[in-house]
Amino acid sequence: MTQNHPALDRAHEHAARWLEGLDTRAVNATATLEQMRARLGVPLEEHGTDPVQIVDDLAAATEGGLLGSPSGRFFAWVIGGTLQSALAADWLTSAWDQNAGLFATSPASAVAEEVAGAWLLDLLELPRDASFAFVTGCQMAHVTALAAAREGVLRDAGWNATQDGLFGAPRIRVLANATRHDSVDRALRFLGIGERALIEIPTDGDGRVTEASLRSTLEADSGPTIVVLAAGDLNTGVFDSFRTLIPIAKAAGAWVHVDGAFGLMARASKSKRHMLDGVDLADSWAADAHKWLNVPYDSGVAIVRDREAHYNAMTVHASYLEASHEVRDEIDYNPEFSRRARGFALYAALRELGREGLSTLIDRCCAHCHAIVTGIGALPGAEMLWEPELDQGLVRFLDPRPGATDADHDARTDAVITAINATGEAFFAGVTWNGRRAMRVSVVNWRTNETDVARTIAATQRAIAELAR
Ligand SMILES: Cc1ncc(COP(=O)(O)O)c(C=O)c1O
């Protein structure tokens, strides 16, 4: 307990209560929009409010408006939890309040990032001399890595993108599969490459780019080319065949970028590593740390083989910035200027887990995902659409009426998802997969355990029964 920081003590109490309540509180939001607006929408007063009061008010006002996404029974989107050391390091990061733009503004942060970056390259078996940047999430990892890609492919075409921009530059084409994450498209918008530069590579029904489709898409045109492959399809978690595809793309002179938001971390698992065979042949990789590495939000990583292209795309020259060749200044690789010292949480998570811990965390999540999907798939009125090989699986729910159509099954699937979420026991989201509505099951949270799996299947069974009445 501190004497001079009562608001911090109070915040700690609220935080501990929140974490300890994750197993018992509703996973869904139970407060209405009107309630949230009424509670939070207080007038901004002329004079300030006591910090302890603010912390208490915030905890009271947000009650029911926070999702239990850090709990072990949240399976929507791809959302991880927070390891204890990572959360603690994140608190310290806020208290230390460092500007992690330069070594000069926070030597400890710069070195923690240097060390954590080297650990990650080692764990993921990526080129040890690759450059990296700790960014806010996979979206900004795409922006960072694809800015380096833009720099690299245009440099090879005799054009200096840093100096001359894109007006008059050779046109870049970007080849990516149809089920790619939308953050790739948005990164291309941010970078001035534009969504129209995207050419979709046909995939097989499971979401994998095939050798023939990559070849024919590459051969259809020429010029500076970026190929985006997936380390973990959004819906099925499957990986592209890197060992086969990357050499084909490289032979055509392309820069290969890998979206590994969640899946890249599977390379740290001894039993899953083979699924990513050859991923190290790519030129850049984007991943999240707030997913499978279970650090708090605001944590992604961009990794680039061509350090020079990365550096040229990001570095800043200003007379008031102290540059040194001996140290790693984050600003040389990151898109931000001032930035949070987000490397501390990542450093802490990697130490808490260790190599073995990360490997077993990944395997455990995959096993729980498999148990949930097969368990739900075996319930009357449910059907498994994708049996997980990794952390992602798909099920749907069938309308029991005779003559029910696909549209009826789609409506039933959405209704069951809503009914499960309303129980507060578990939380899922829907997706349209190969033309059908499905419930996506994603497990990347260290907290999920056998009890959560059993509670989730039971809640699903109750929701199906409830709808049948
Ligand atoms: C495959 C994939 N790529 C990119 C992203 C974007 O990541 P972020 O939300 O961290 O920016 C996600 C997020 O779910 C994802 O699943």
Short mmCIF file of C-alpha atoms and ligand atoms in Angstrom, two decimals:
data_model
loop_
_atom_site.label_atom_id
_atom_site.label_comp_id
_atom_site.label_asym_id
_atom_site.label_seq_id
_atom_site.Cartn_x
_atom_site.Cartn_y
_atom_site.Cartn_z
CA MET A 1 0.00 0.00 0.00
CA THR A 2 1.26 3.48 -0.76
CA GLN A 3 0.68 6.56 1.31
CA ASN A 4 0.72 9.13 -1.40
CA HIS A 5 -1.08 7.39 -4.21
CA PRO A 6 -4.49 6.34 -2.90
CA ALA A 7 -6.03 6.29 -6.37
CA LEU A 8 -3.48 3.69 -7.43
CA ASP A 9 -4.30 1.51 -4.41
CA ARG A 10 -7.97 1.81 -5.25
CA ALA A 11 -7.33 0.98 -8.92
CA HIS A 12 -5.40 -2.08 -7.78
CA GLU A 13 -8.37 -3.21 -5.66
CA HIS A 14 -10.79 -2.78 -8.56
CA ALA A 15 -8.42 -4.57 -10.92
CA ALA A 16 -8.01 -7.51 -8.53
CA ARG A 17 -11.78 -7.75 -8.08
CA TRP A 18 -12.27 -7.71 -11.84
CA LEU A 19 -9.73 -10.46 -12.43
CA GLU A 20 -10.98 -12.61 -9.56
CA GLY A 21 -14.55 -12.27 -10.83
CA LEU A 22 -13.83 -13.43 -14.37
CA ASP A 23 -14.97 -16.98 -13.63
CA THR A 24 -18.30 -15.92 -12.17
CA ARG A 25 -19.36 -12.73 -13.95
CA ALA A 26 -21.26 -12.71 -17.25
CA VAL A 27 -18.98 -12.83 -20.26
CA ASN A 28 -21.36 -10.64 -22.28
CA ALA A 29 -22.12 -6.99 -21.65
CA THR A 30 -25.22 -6.70 -19.51
CA ALA A 31 -25.63 -2.92 -19.33
CA THR A 32 -27.59 -1.15 -22.05
CA LEU A 33 -26.25 1.61 -24.27
CA GLU A 34 -28.53 4.08 -22.48
CA GLN A 35 -27.20 3.01 -19.10
CA MET A 36 -23.61 3.39 -20.26
CA ARG A 37 -24.30 6.85 -21.67
CA ALA A 38 -26.16 7.94 -18.57
CA ARG A 39 -23.48 6.68 -16.18
CA LEU A 40 -20.43 7.88 -18.07
CA GLY A 41 -21.97 10.99 -19.61
CA VAL A 42 -21.67 13.20 -16.53
CA PRO A 43 -21.12 16.91 -17.09
CA LEU A 44 -17.46 17.94 -17.28
CA GLU A 45 -17.09 20.01 -14.16
CA GLU A 46 -15.43 23.35 -13.91
CA HIS A 47 -13.16 22.14 -11.13
CA GLY A 48 -11.40 18.81 -10.96
CA THR A 49 -12.51 15.72 -9.09
CA ASP A 50 -10.65 13.71 -6.47
CA PRO A 51 -8.62 10.91 -8.17
CA VAL A 52 -9.94 8.21 -5.80
CA GLN A 53 -13.48 9.27 -6.60
CA ILE A 54 -12.76 9.11 -10.33
CA VAL A 55 -11.38 5.58 -10.05
CA ASP A 56 -14.42 4.44 -8.03
CA ASP A 57 -16.80 6.17 -10.41
CA LEU A 58 -15.12 4.59 -13.41
CA ALA A 59 -15.37 1.12 -11.90
CA ALA A 60 -19.05 1.67 -11.06
CA ALA A 61 -19.99 3.29 -14.36
CA THR A 62 -18.40 0.56 -16.50
CA GLU A 63 -20.05 -2.29 -14.57
CA GLY A 64 -21.85 -4.46 -17.10
CA GLY A 65 -20.35 -2.55 -20.00
CA LEU A 66 -17.11 -4.51 -20.10
CA LEU A 67 -16.93 -7.79 -21.97
CA GLY A 68 -15.42 -10.70 -20.12
CA SER A 69 -13.00 -11.10 -23.00
CA PRO A 70 -10.06 -11.89 -20.69
CA SER A 71 -12.03 -14.83 -19.26
CA GLY A 72 -11.49 -18.40 -20.39
CA ARG A 73 -14.91 -18.58 -22.08
CA PHE A 74 -14.58 -15.87 -24.69
CA PHE A 75 -14.14 -17.38 -28.15
CA ALA A 76 -15.21 -14.59 -30.51
CA TRP A 77 -12.77 -13.03 -32.98
CA VAL A 78 -9.24 -13.91 -31.91
CA ILE A 79 -8.82 -12.43 -28.47
CA GLY A 80 -6.24 -13.44 -25.89
CA GLY A 81 -5.99 -12.82 -22.17
CA THR A 82 -3.23 -11.24 -20.16
CA LEU A 83 -0.48 -13.10 -18.36
CA GLN A 84 0.12 -11.87 -14.85
CA SER A 85 3.66 -10.66 -15.43
CA ALA A 86 2.65 -8.92 -18.65
CA LEU A 87 -0.15 -7.06 -16.88
CA ALA A 88 2.17 -6.13 -14.03
CA ALA A 89 4.80 -4.93 -16.49
CA ASP A 90 2.10 -2.94 -18.26
CA TRP A 91 1.19 -1.22 -14.98
CA LEU A 92 4.84 -0.42 -14.40
CA THR A 93 5.08 0.88 -17.96
CA SER A 94 2.32 3.37 -17.18
CA ALA A 95 3.91 4.37 -13.90
CA TRP A 96 7.35 4.75 -15.44
CA ASP A 97 5.74 6.80 -18.22
CA GLN A 98 8.68 6.53 -20.59
CA ASN A 99 8.80 7.88 -24.10
CA ALA A 100 10.06 4.84 -25.99
CA GLY A 101 10.96 6.65 -29.19
CA LEU A 102 14.69 6.72 -28.70
CA PHE A 103 17.39 5.10 -26.61
CA ALA A 104 18.06 8.60 -25.26
CA THR A 105 14.49 9.01 -23.99
CA SER A 106 14.39 5.60 -22.29
CA PRO A 107 17.52 3.46 -22.34
CA ALA A 108 15.90 0.58 -20.43
CA SER A 109 12.95 0.44 -22.81
CA ALA A 110 15.20 0.46 -25.88
CA VAL A 111 17.26 -2.41 -24.49
CA ALA A 112 14.20 -4.40 -23.32
CA GLU A 113 12.86 -4.18 -26.88
CA GLU A 114 16.21 -5.14 -28.33
CA VAL A 115 16.29 -8.23 -26.10
CA ALA A 116 12.62 -9.20 -26.56
CA GLY A 117 12.95 -8.77 -30.33
CA ALA A 118 15.95 -11.11 -30.42
CA TRP A 119 14.07 -13.67 -28.28
CA LEU A 120 11.11 -13.54 -30.66
CA LEU A 121 13.27 -14.06 -33.76
CA ASP A 122 14.84 -17.02 -32.03
CA LEU A 123 11.53 -18.52 -30.81
CA LEU A 124 9.90 -18.11 -34.20
CA GLU A 125 13.01 -19.32 -36.02
CA LEU A 126 13.09 -16.29 -38.29
CA PRO A 127 16.31 -14.73 -39.64
CA ARG A 128 18.24 -13.63 -36.55
CA ASP A 129 19.47 -10.48 -38.29
CA ALA A 130 15.99 -9.35 -39.35
CA SER A 131 14.83 -5.96 -38.08
CA PHE A 132 11.65 -5.57 -36.08
CA ALA A 133 9.28 -3.02 -34.61
CA PHE A 134 6.91 -3.33 -31.69
CA VAL A 135 3.76 -1.61 -32.85
CA THR A 136 0.16 -1.32 -31.66
CA GLY A 137 -1.19 -4.46 -33.30
CA CYS A 138 -1.15 -6.49 -36.47
CA GLN A 139 -2.80 -3.66 -38.41
CA MET A 140 0.18 -1.39 -37.81
CA ALA A 141 2.56 -4.32 -38.24
CA HIS A 142 1.15 -4.63 -41.78
CA VAL A 143 1.57 -0.90 -42.37
CA THR A 144 5.17 -1.02 -41.13
CA ALA A 145 6.21 -4.16 -42.96
CA LEU A 146 4.40 -3.22 -46.17
CA ALA A 147 6.01 0.24 -46.08
CA ALA A 148 9.33 -1.61 -46.10
CA ALA A 149 8.00 -3.83 -48.91
CA ARG A 150 6.96 -0.77 -50.92
CA GLU A 151 10.43 0.66 -50.39
CA GLY A 152 12.10 -2.62 -51.36
CA VAL A 153 10.16 -3.49 -54.51
CA LEU A 154 10.33 0.06 -55.86
CA ARG A 155 14.06 0.30 -55.06
CA ASP A 156 14.54 -2.88 -57.11
CA ALA A 157 12.58 -1.20 -59.91
CA GLY A 158 14.93 1.81 -59.75
CA TRP A 159 12.57 4.11 -57.86
CA ASN A 160 13.15 5.83 -54.50
CA ALA A 161 9.78 5.78 -52.73
CA THR A 162 11.09 7.63 -49.67
CA GLN A 163 12.23 10.60 -51.71
CA ASP A 164 9.87 10.57 -54.66
CA GLY A 165 6.68 9.09 -53.22
CA LEU A 166 4.33 7.17 -55.47
CA PHE A 167 3.40 9.79 -58.08
CA GLY A 168 4.92 8.53 -61.32
CA ALA A 169 6.29 5.38 -59.66
CA PRO A 170 5.98 1.98 -61.31
CA ARG A 171 2.65 0.52 -60.23
CA ILE A 172 2.88 -2.04 -57.42
CA ARG A 173 0.58 -5.05 -57.55
CA VAL A 174 -0.30 -6.93 -54.39
CA LEU A 175 -1.40 -10.54 -54.59
CA ALA A 176 -3.36 -11.85 -51.62
CA ASN A 177 -5.99 -14.47 -50.97
CA ALA A 178 -9.69 -13.67 -50.84
CA THR A 179 -10.07 -14.57 -47.16
CA ARG A 180 -7.24 -12.28 -46.05
CA HIS A 181 -7.86 -10.04 -43.06
CA ASP A 182 -9.21 -6.58 -43.95
CA SER A 183 -6.27 -4.96 -42.19
CA VAL A 184 -4.14 -5.85 -45.24
CA ASP A 185 -6.43 -3.80 -47.50
CA ARG A 186 -6.40 -0.93 -45.04
CA ALA A 187 -2.62 -0.97 -44.84
CA LEU A 188 -2.49 -0.65 -48.63
CA ARG A 189 -4.82 2.34 -48.41
CA PHE A 190 -2.65 4.00 -45.77
CA LEU A 191 0.45 3.41 -47.89
CA GLY A 192 -0.98 4.98 -51.02
CA ILE A 193 -0.80 1.67 -52.87
CA GLY A 194 -4.58 1.49 -52.88
CA GLU A 195 -7.03 -1.36 -52.66
CA ARG A 196 -7.31 -1.56 -56.44
CA ALA A 197 -3.72 -2.79 -56.52
CA LEU A 198 -4.97 -5.94 -54.80
CA ILE A 199 -5.35 -9.00 -56.97
CA GLU A 200 -7.02 -11.94 -55.31
CA ILE A 201 -5.32 -15.31 -55.50
CA PRO A 202 -7.90 -18.10 -55.71
CA THR A 203 -7.72 -20.55 -52.81
CA ASP A 204 -8.93 -24.05 -52.15
CA GLY A 205 -12.13 -24.46 -50.08
CA ASP A 206 -10.17 -24.41 -46.83
CA GLY A 207 -8.55 -21.03 -47.53
CA ARG A 208 -5.12 -22.14 -48.79
CA VAL A 209 -3.41 -20.54 -51.77
CA THR A 210 -2.63 -23.28 -54.26
CA GLU A 211 0.57 -23.55 -56.25
CA ALA A 212 -1.28 -23.37 -59.57
CA SER A 213 -3.30 -20.31 -58.57
CA LEU A 214 -0.21 -18.45 -57.35
CA ARG A 215 1.66 -19.24 -60.55
CA SER A 216 -1.15 -18.15 -62.83
CA THR A 217 -1.81 -14.96 -60.85
CA LEU A 218 1.88 -14.07 -60.90
CA GLU A 219 2.16 -14.78 -64.62
CA ALA A 220 -0.91 -12.70 -65.49
CA ASP A 221 1.13 -9.49 -65.18
CA SER A 222 4.56 -8.17 -64.22
CA GLY A 223 6.18 -5.28 -62.36
CA PRO A 224 6.91 -4.65 -58.67
CA THR A 225 4.99 -7.30 -56.78
CA ILE A 226 4.12 -8.06 -53.18
CA VAL A 227 2.59 -11.43 -52.32
CA VAL A 228 0.71 -11.71 -49.02
CA LEU A 229 0.40 -15.20 -47.54
CA ALA A 230 -1.49 -16.31 -44.43
CA ALA A 231 -0.03 -17.90 -41.33
CA GLY A 232 -3.40 -18.85 -40.00
CA ASP A 233 -6.56 -18.46 -42.06
CA LEU A 234 -9.07 -16.36 -40.14
CA ASN A 235 -11.69 -19.08 -40.11
CA THR A 236 -9.88 -22.38 -40.32
CA GLY A 237 -6.45 -21.48 -39.00
CA VAL A 238 -4.83 -23.29 -41.92
CA PHE A 239 -1.46 -22.16 -43.22
CA ASP A 240 -0.39 -21.54 -46.76
CA SER A 241 2.28 -23.98 -47.97
CA PHE A 242 5.18 -21.63 -47.45
CA ARG A 243 7.90 -24.09 -48.47
CA THR A 244 6.30 -24.44 -51.91
CA LEU A 245 4.78 -21.00 -52.48
CA ILE A 246 7.49 -18.63 -51.29
CA PRO A 247 10.18 -19.83 -53.73
CA ILE A 248 7.67 -19.47 -56.60
CA ALA A 249 6.89 -15.88 -55.58
CA LYS A 250 10.57 -15.06 -55.04
CA ALA A 251 11.50 -16.51 -58.43
CA ALA A 252 9.06 -13.99 -59.91
CA GLY A 253 10.88 -11.21 -58.02
CA ALA A 254 8.09 -10.67 -55.49
CA TRP A 255 8.41 -9.55 -51.87
CA VAL A 256 6.56 -12.06 -49.70
CA HIS A 257 4.74 -10.73 -46.65
CA VAL A 258 3.10 -13.07 -44.12
CA ASP A 259 0.02 -12.16 -42.09
CA GLY A 260 0.67 -14.19 -38.96
CA ALA A 261 -1.51 -12.23 -36.55
CA PHE A 262 -2.17 -15.28 -34.40
CA GLY A 263 -0.72 -18.18 -36.37
CA LEU A 264 2.91 -17.10 -36.50
CA MET A 265 3.22 -17.81 -32.76
CA ALA A 266 2.39 -21.47 -33.47
CA ARG A 267 5.97 -21.74 -34.70
CA ALA A 268 6.94 -21.64 -31.04
CA SER A 269 5.03 -24.89 -30.46
CA LYS A 270 7.06 -28.06 -30.89
CA SER A 271 4.05 -29.98 -32.13
CA LYS A 272 2.71 -27.32 -34.53
CA ARG A 273 5.96 -25.92 -35.88
CA HIS A 274 5.92 -28.20 -38.92
CA MET A 275 2.72 -26.53 -40.13
CA LEU A 276 4.72 -23.35 -40.78
CA ASP A 277 7.58 -25.07 -42.54
CA GLY A 278 9.35 -22.58 -44.82
CA VAL A 279 7.73 -19.45 -43.36
CA ASP A 280 11.21 -18.15 -42.61
CA LEU A 281 11.79 -17.81 -46.38
CA ALA A 282 9.47 -14.77 -46.50
CA ASP A 283 10.62 -11.15 -46.52
CA SER A 284 8.38 -9.75 -43.80
CA TRP A 285 6.04 -10.97 -41.10
CA ALA A 286 3.28 -9.31 -39.09
CA ALA A 287 2.00 -10.75 -35.82
CA ASP A 288 0.10 -9.79 -32.72
CA ALA A 289 1.43 -10.16 -29.21
CA HIS A 290 -1.97 -9.36 -27.69
CA LYS A 291 -3.34 -12.57 -29.17
CA TRP A 292 -1.43 -15.78 -28.50
CA LEU A 293 1.35 -14.20 -26.49
CA ASN A 294 -1.27 -12.95 -24.02
CA VAL A 295 0.07 -9.47 -23.34
CA PRO A 296 -2.30 -6.53 -22.82
CA TYR A 297 -3.64 -4.68 -25.84
CA ASP A 298 -1.47 -2.37 -27.89
CA SER A 299 1.07 -4.95 -28.91
CA GLY A 300 1.99 -6.22 -32.35
CA VAL A 301 5.26 -6.93 -34.07
CA ALA A 302 6.54 -6.27 -37.58
CA ILE A 303 9.60 -8.23 -38.68
CA VAL A 304 11.54 -7.43 -41.85
CA ARG A 305 14.36 -9.37 -43.48
CA ASP A 306 15.65 -6.36 -45.46
CA ARG A 307 16.79 -4.10 -42.63
CA GLU A 308 17.78 -1.35 -45.00
CA ALA A 309 14.35 -1.14 -46.65
CA HIS A 310 12.72 -1.16 -43.20
CA TYR A 311 15.06 1.51 -41.86
CA ASN A 312 14.68 3.74 -44.94
CA ALA A 313 10.91 3.48 -44.78
CA MET A 314 10.72 4.49 -41.10
CA THR A 315 13.73 6.47 -39.93
CA VAL A 316 13.54 10.14 -39.04
CA HIS A 317 16.34 12.66 -39.40
CA ALA A 318 15.99 15.67 -37.15
CA SER A 319 18.72 17.77 -35.63
CA TYR A 320 17.25 17.57 -32.14
CA LEU A 321 17.16 13.76 -32.10
CA GLU A 322 20.24 12.16 -30.69
CA ALA A 323 21.17 9.37 -33.05
CA SER A 324 23.79 6.81 -32.23
CA HIS A 325 24.98 3.80 -34.18
CA GLU A 326 25.75 1.87 -31.04
CA VAL A 327 22.18 1.62 -29.82
CA ARG A 328 18.81 0.71 -31.26
CA ASP A 329 16.52 3.73 -31.54
CA GLU A 330 12.94 2.49 -31.90
CA ILE A 331 12.05 5.46 -34.10
CA ASP A 332 14.23 3.98 -36.86
CA TYR A 333 11.88 1.03 -37.24
CA ASN A 334 8.54 2.22 -35.84
CA PRO A 335 5.92 4.42 -37.49
CA GLU A 336 5.35 6.43 -34.31
CA PHE A 337 7.40 9.26 -32.89
CA SER A 338 6.58 9.33 -29.17
CA ARG A 339 5.36 5.92 -28.13
CA ARG A 340 4.46 3.69 -25.21
CA ALA A 341 7.22 1.44 -23.90
CA ARG A 342 5.22 -1.60 -24.93
CA GLY A 343 8.26 -3.85 -25.03
CA PHE A 344 8.30 -4.32 -21.25
CA ALA A 345 5.07 -6.34 -21.25
CA LEU A 346 6.29 -8.47 -24.12
CA TYR A 347 9.60 -9.03 -22.38
CA ALA A 348 7.75 -10.07 -19.22
CA ALA A 349 5.38 -12.46 -21.03
CA LEU A 350 8.22 -14.23 -22.81
CA ARG A 351 10.08 -14.67 -19.53
CA GLU A 352 6.98 -15.87 -17.67
CA LEU A 353 6.30 -18.51 -20.30
CA GLY A 354 9.75 -19.53 -21.39
CA ARG A 355 10.13 -21.68 -24.50
CA GLU A 356 8.35 -24.65 -22.98
CA GLY A 357 5.55 -22.53 -21.52
CA LEU A 358 4.73 -20.88 -24.82
CA SER A 359 4.83 -24.22 -26.61
CA THR A 360 2.43 -25.85 -24.14
CA LEU A 361 0.17 -22.76 -24.01
CA ILE A 362 -0.32 -23.02 -27.77
CA ASP A 363 -0.92 -26.77 -27.66
CA ARG A 364 -3.37 -26.41 -24.77
CA CYS A 365 -5.40 -23.76 -26.61
CA CYS A 366 -5.54 -25.95 -29.71
CA ALA A 367 -6.66 -28.97 -27.66
CA HIS A 368 -9.39 -26.90 -25.96
CA CYS A 369 -10.55 -25.53 -29.31
CA HIS A 370 -10.76 -29.06 -30.66
CA ALA A 371 -12.73 -30.22 -27.59
CA ILE A 372 -15.20 -27.33 -27.87
CA VAL A 373 -15.79 -27.71 -31.61
CA THR A 374 -16.16 -31.48 -31.54
CA GLY A 375 -18.21 -31.31 -28.33
CA ILE A 376 -20.63 -28.75 -29.79
CA GLY A 377 -20.59 -30.50 -33.17
CA ALA A 378 -21.83 -33.69 -31.48
CA LEU A 379 -24.87 -31.96 -29.93
CA PRO A 380 -28.26 -32.62 -31.56
CA GLY A 381 -29.03 -29.68 -33.86
CA ALA A 382 -25.38 -28.78 -34.39
CA GLU A 383 -22.94 -29.60 -37.14
CA MET A 384 -19.17 -29.27 -37.18
CA LEU A 385 -18.01 -27.42 -40.29
CA TRP A 386 -14.30 -27.26 -39.55
CA GLU A 387 -12.47 -29.56 -37.19
CA PRO A 388 -9.63 -27.50 -35.73
CA GLU A 389 -6.06 -28.30 -36.64
CA LEU A 390 -4.98 -25.21 -34.74
CA ASP A 391 -6.93 -22.74 -32.57
CA GLN A 392 -9.80 -22.04 -34.99
CA GLY A 393 -12.88 -24.13 -35.64
CA LEU A 394 -16.37 -23.71 -37.13
CA VAL A 395 -19.78 -25.10 -36.28
CA ARG A 396 -23.29 -24.29 -37.41
CA PHE A 397 -26.77 -24.94 -36.07
CA LEU A 398 -29.59 -26.57 -37.99
CA ASP A 399 -33.18 -25.49 -38.16
CA PRO A 400 -35.07 -28.68 -37.17
CA ARG A 401 -38.18 -27.92 -39.22
CA PRO A 402 -38.75 -30.34 -42.09
CA GLY A 403 -37.71 -28.76 -45.40
CA ALA A 404 -35.56 -26.13 -43.72
CA THR A 405 -33.41 -24.32 -46.25
CA ASP A 406 -29.83 -23.09 -46.02
CA ALA A 407 -31.21 -19.63 -45.23
CA ASP A 408 -33.11 -21.18 -42.30
CA HIS A 409 -29.94 -22.85 -41.03
CA ASP A 410 -28.12 -19.53 -41.36
CA ALA A 411 -30.81 -17.78 -39.32
CA ARG A 412 -30.73 -20.59 -36.76
CA THR A 413 -26.96 -20.30 -36.44
CA ASP A 414 -27.16 -16.59 -35.71
CA ALA A 415 -30.02 -17.16 -33.27
CA VAL A 416 -28.08 -19.81 -31.33
CA ILE A 417 -25.02 -17.55 -31.14
CA THR A 418 -27.19 -14.77 -29.72
CA ALA A 419 -28.79 -17.20 -27.26
CA ILE A 420 -25.43 -18.55 -26.05
CA ASN A 421 -24.07 -15.03 -25.58
CA ALA A 422 -27.20 -14.05 -23.66
CA THR A 423 -26.51 -16.81 -21.11
CA GLY A 424 -23.36 -14.94 -20.07
CA GLU A 425 -21.57 -18.28 -19.87
CA ALA A 426 -19.65 -18.09 -23.13
CA PHE A 427 -19.25 -15.66 -26.00
CA PHE A 428 -18.95 -16.35 -29.73
CA ALA A 429 -19.25 -14.45 -33.02
CA GLY A 430 -20.66 -15.52 -36.37
CA VAL A 431 -19.05 -15.51 -39.78
CA THR A 432 -20.08 -16.33 -43.33
CA TRP A 433 -17.83 -19.16 -44.45
CA ASN A 434 -18.03 -20.73 -47.91
CA GLY A 435 -21.48 -19.16 -48.30
CA ARG A 436 -22.93 -20.42 -45.01
CA ARG A 437 -23.32 -18.77 -41.61
CA ALA A 438 -21.11 -20.39 -39.03
CA MET A 439 -20.06 -19.87 -35.44
CA ARG A 440 -16.35 -19.32 -35.15
CA VAL A 441 -14.51 -20.84 -32.20
CA SER A 442 -11.16 -19.29 -31.45
CA VAL A 443 -9.03 -20.18 -28.44
CA VAL A 444 -5.87 -18.17 -27.76
CA ASN A 445 -6.30 -17.35 -24.09
CA TRP A 446 -4.01 -18.96 -21.49
CA ARG A 447 -6.95 -18.95 -19.02
CA THR A 448 -9.20 -21.35 -20.92
CA ASN A 449 -9.30 -24.68 -19.06
CA GLU A 450 -11.27 -27.95 -19.03
CA THR A 451 -13.98 -26.47 -16.83
CA ASP A 452 -14.45 -23.63 -19.33
CA VAL A 453 -14.75 -26.17 -22.13
CA ALA A 454 -17.42 -28.14 -20.23
CA ARG A 455 -19.33 -24.99 -19.23
CA THR A 456 -19.27 -23.76 -22.83
CA ILE A 457 -20.62 -26.99 -24.31
CA ALA A 458 -23.33 -27.12 -21.61
CA ALA A 459 -24.32 -23.50 -22.27
CA THR A 460 -24.57 -24.23 -25.99
CA GLN A 461 -26.76 -27.25 -25.30
CA ARG A 462 -29.04 -25.11 -23.13
CA ALA A 463 -29.24 -22.39 -25.79
CA ILE A 464 -30.23 -24.93 -28.47
CA ALA A 465 -32.87 -26.41 -26.13
CA GLU A 466 -34.18 -22.95 -25.26
CA LEU A 467 -34.72 -22.13 -28.95
CA ALA A 468 -36.49 -25.43 -29.54
CA ARG A 469 -39.21 -24.59 -27.00
C1 LIG B 1 -5.31 -12.71 -39.44
C2 LIG B 1 -5.39 -11.33 -38.84
N1 LIG B 1 -4.67 -10.33 -39.39
C3 LIG B 1 -4.69 -9.08 -38.88
C4 LIG B 1 -5.45 -8.78 -37.77
C5 LIG B 1 -5.45 -7.37 -37.24
O1 LIG B 1 -4.84 -7.36 -35.99
P1 LIG B 1 -5.02 -6.13 -34.95
O2 LIG B 1 -6.46 -6.12 -34.60
O3 LIG B 1 -4.13 -6.48 -33.82
O4 LIG B 1 -4.59 -4.88 -35.64
C6 LIG B 1 -6.21 -9.78 -37.16
C7 LIG B 1 -7.06 -9.46 -35.99
O5 LIG B 1 -7.87 -10.23 -35.55
C8 LIG B 1 -6.17 -11.10 -37.70
O6 LIG B 1 -6.86 -12.10 -37.14
#
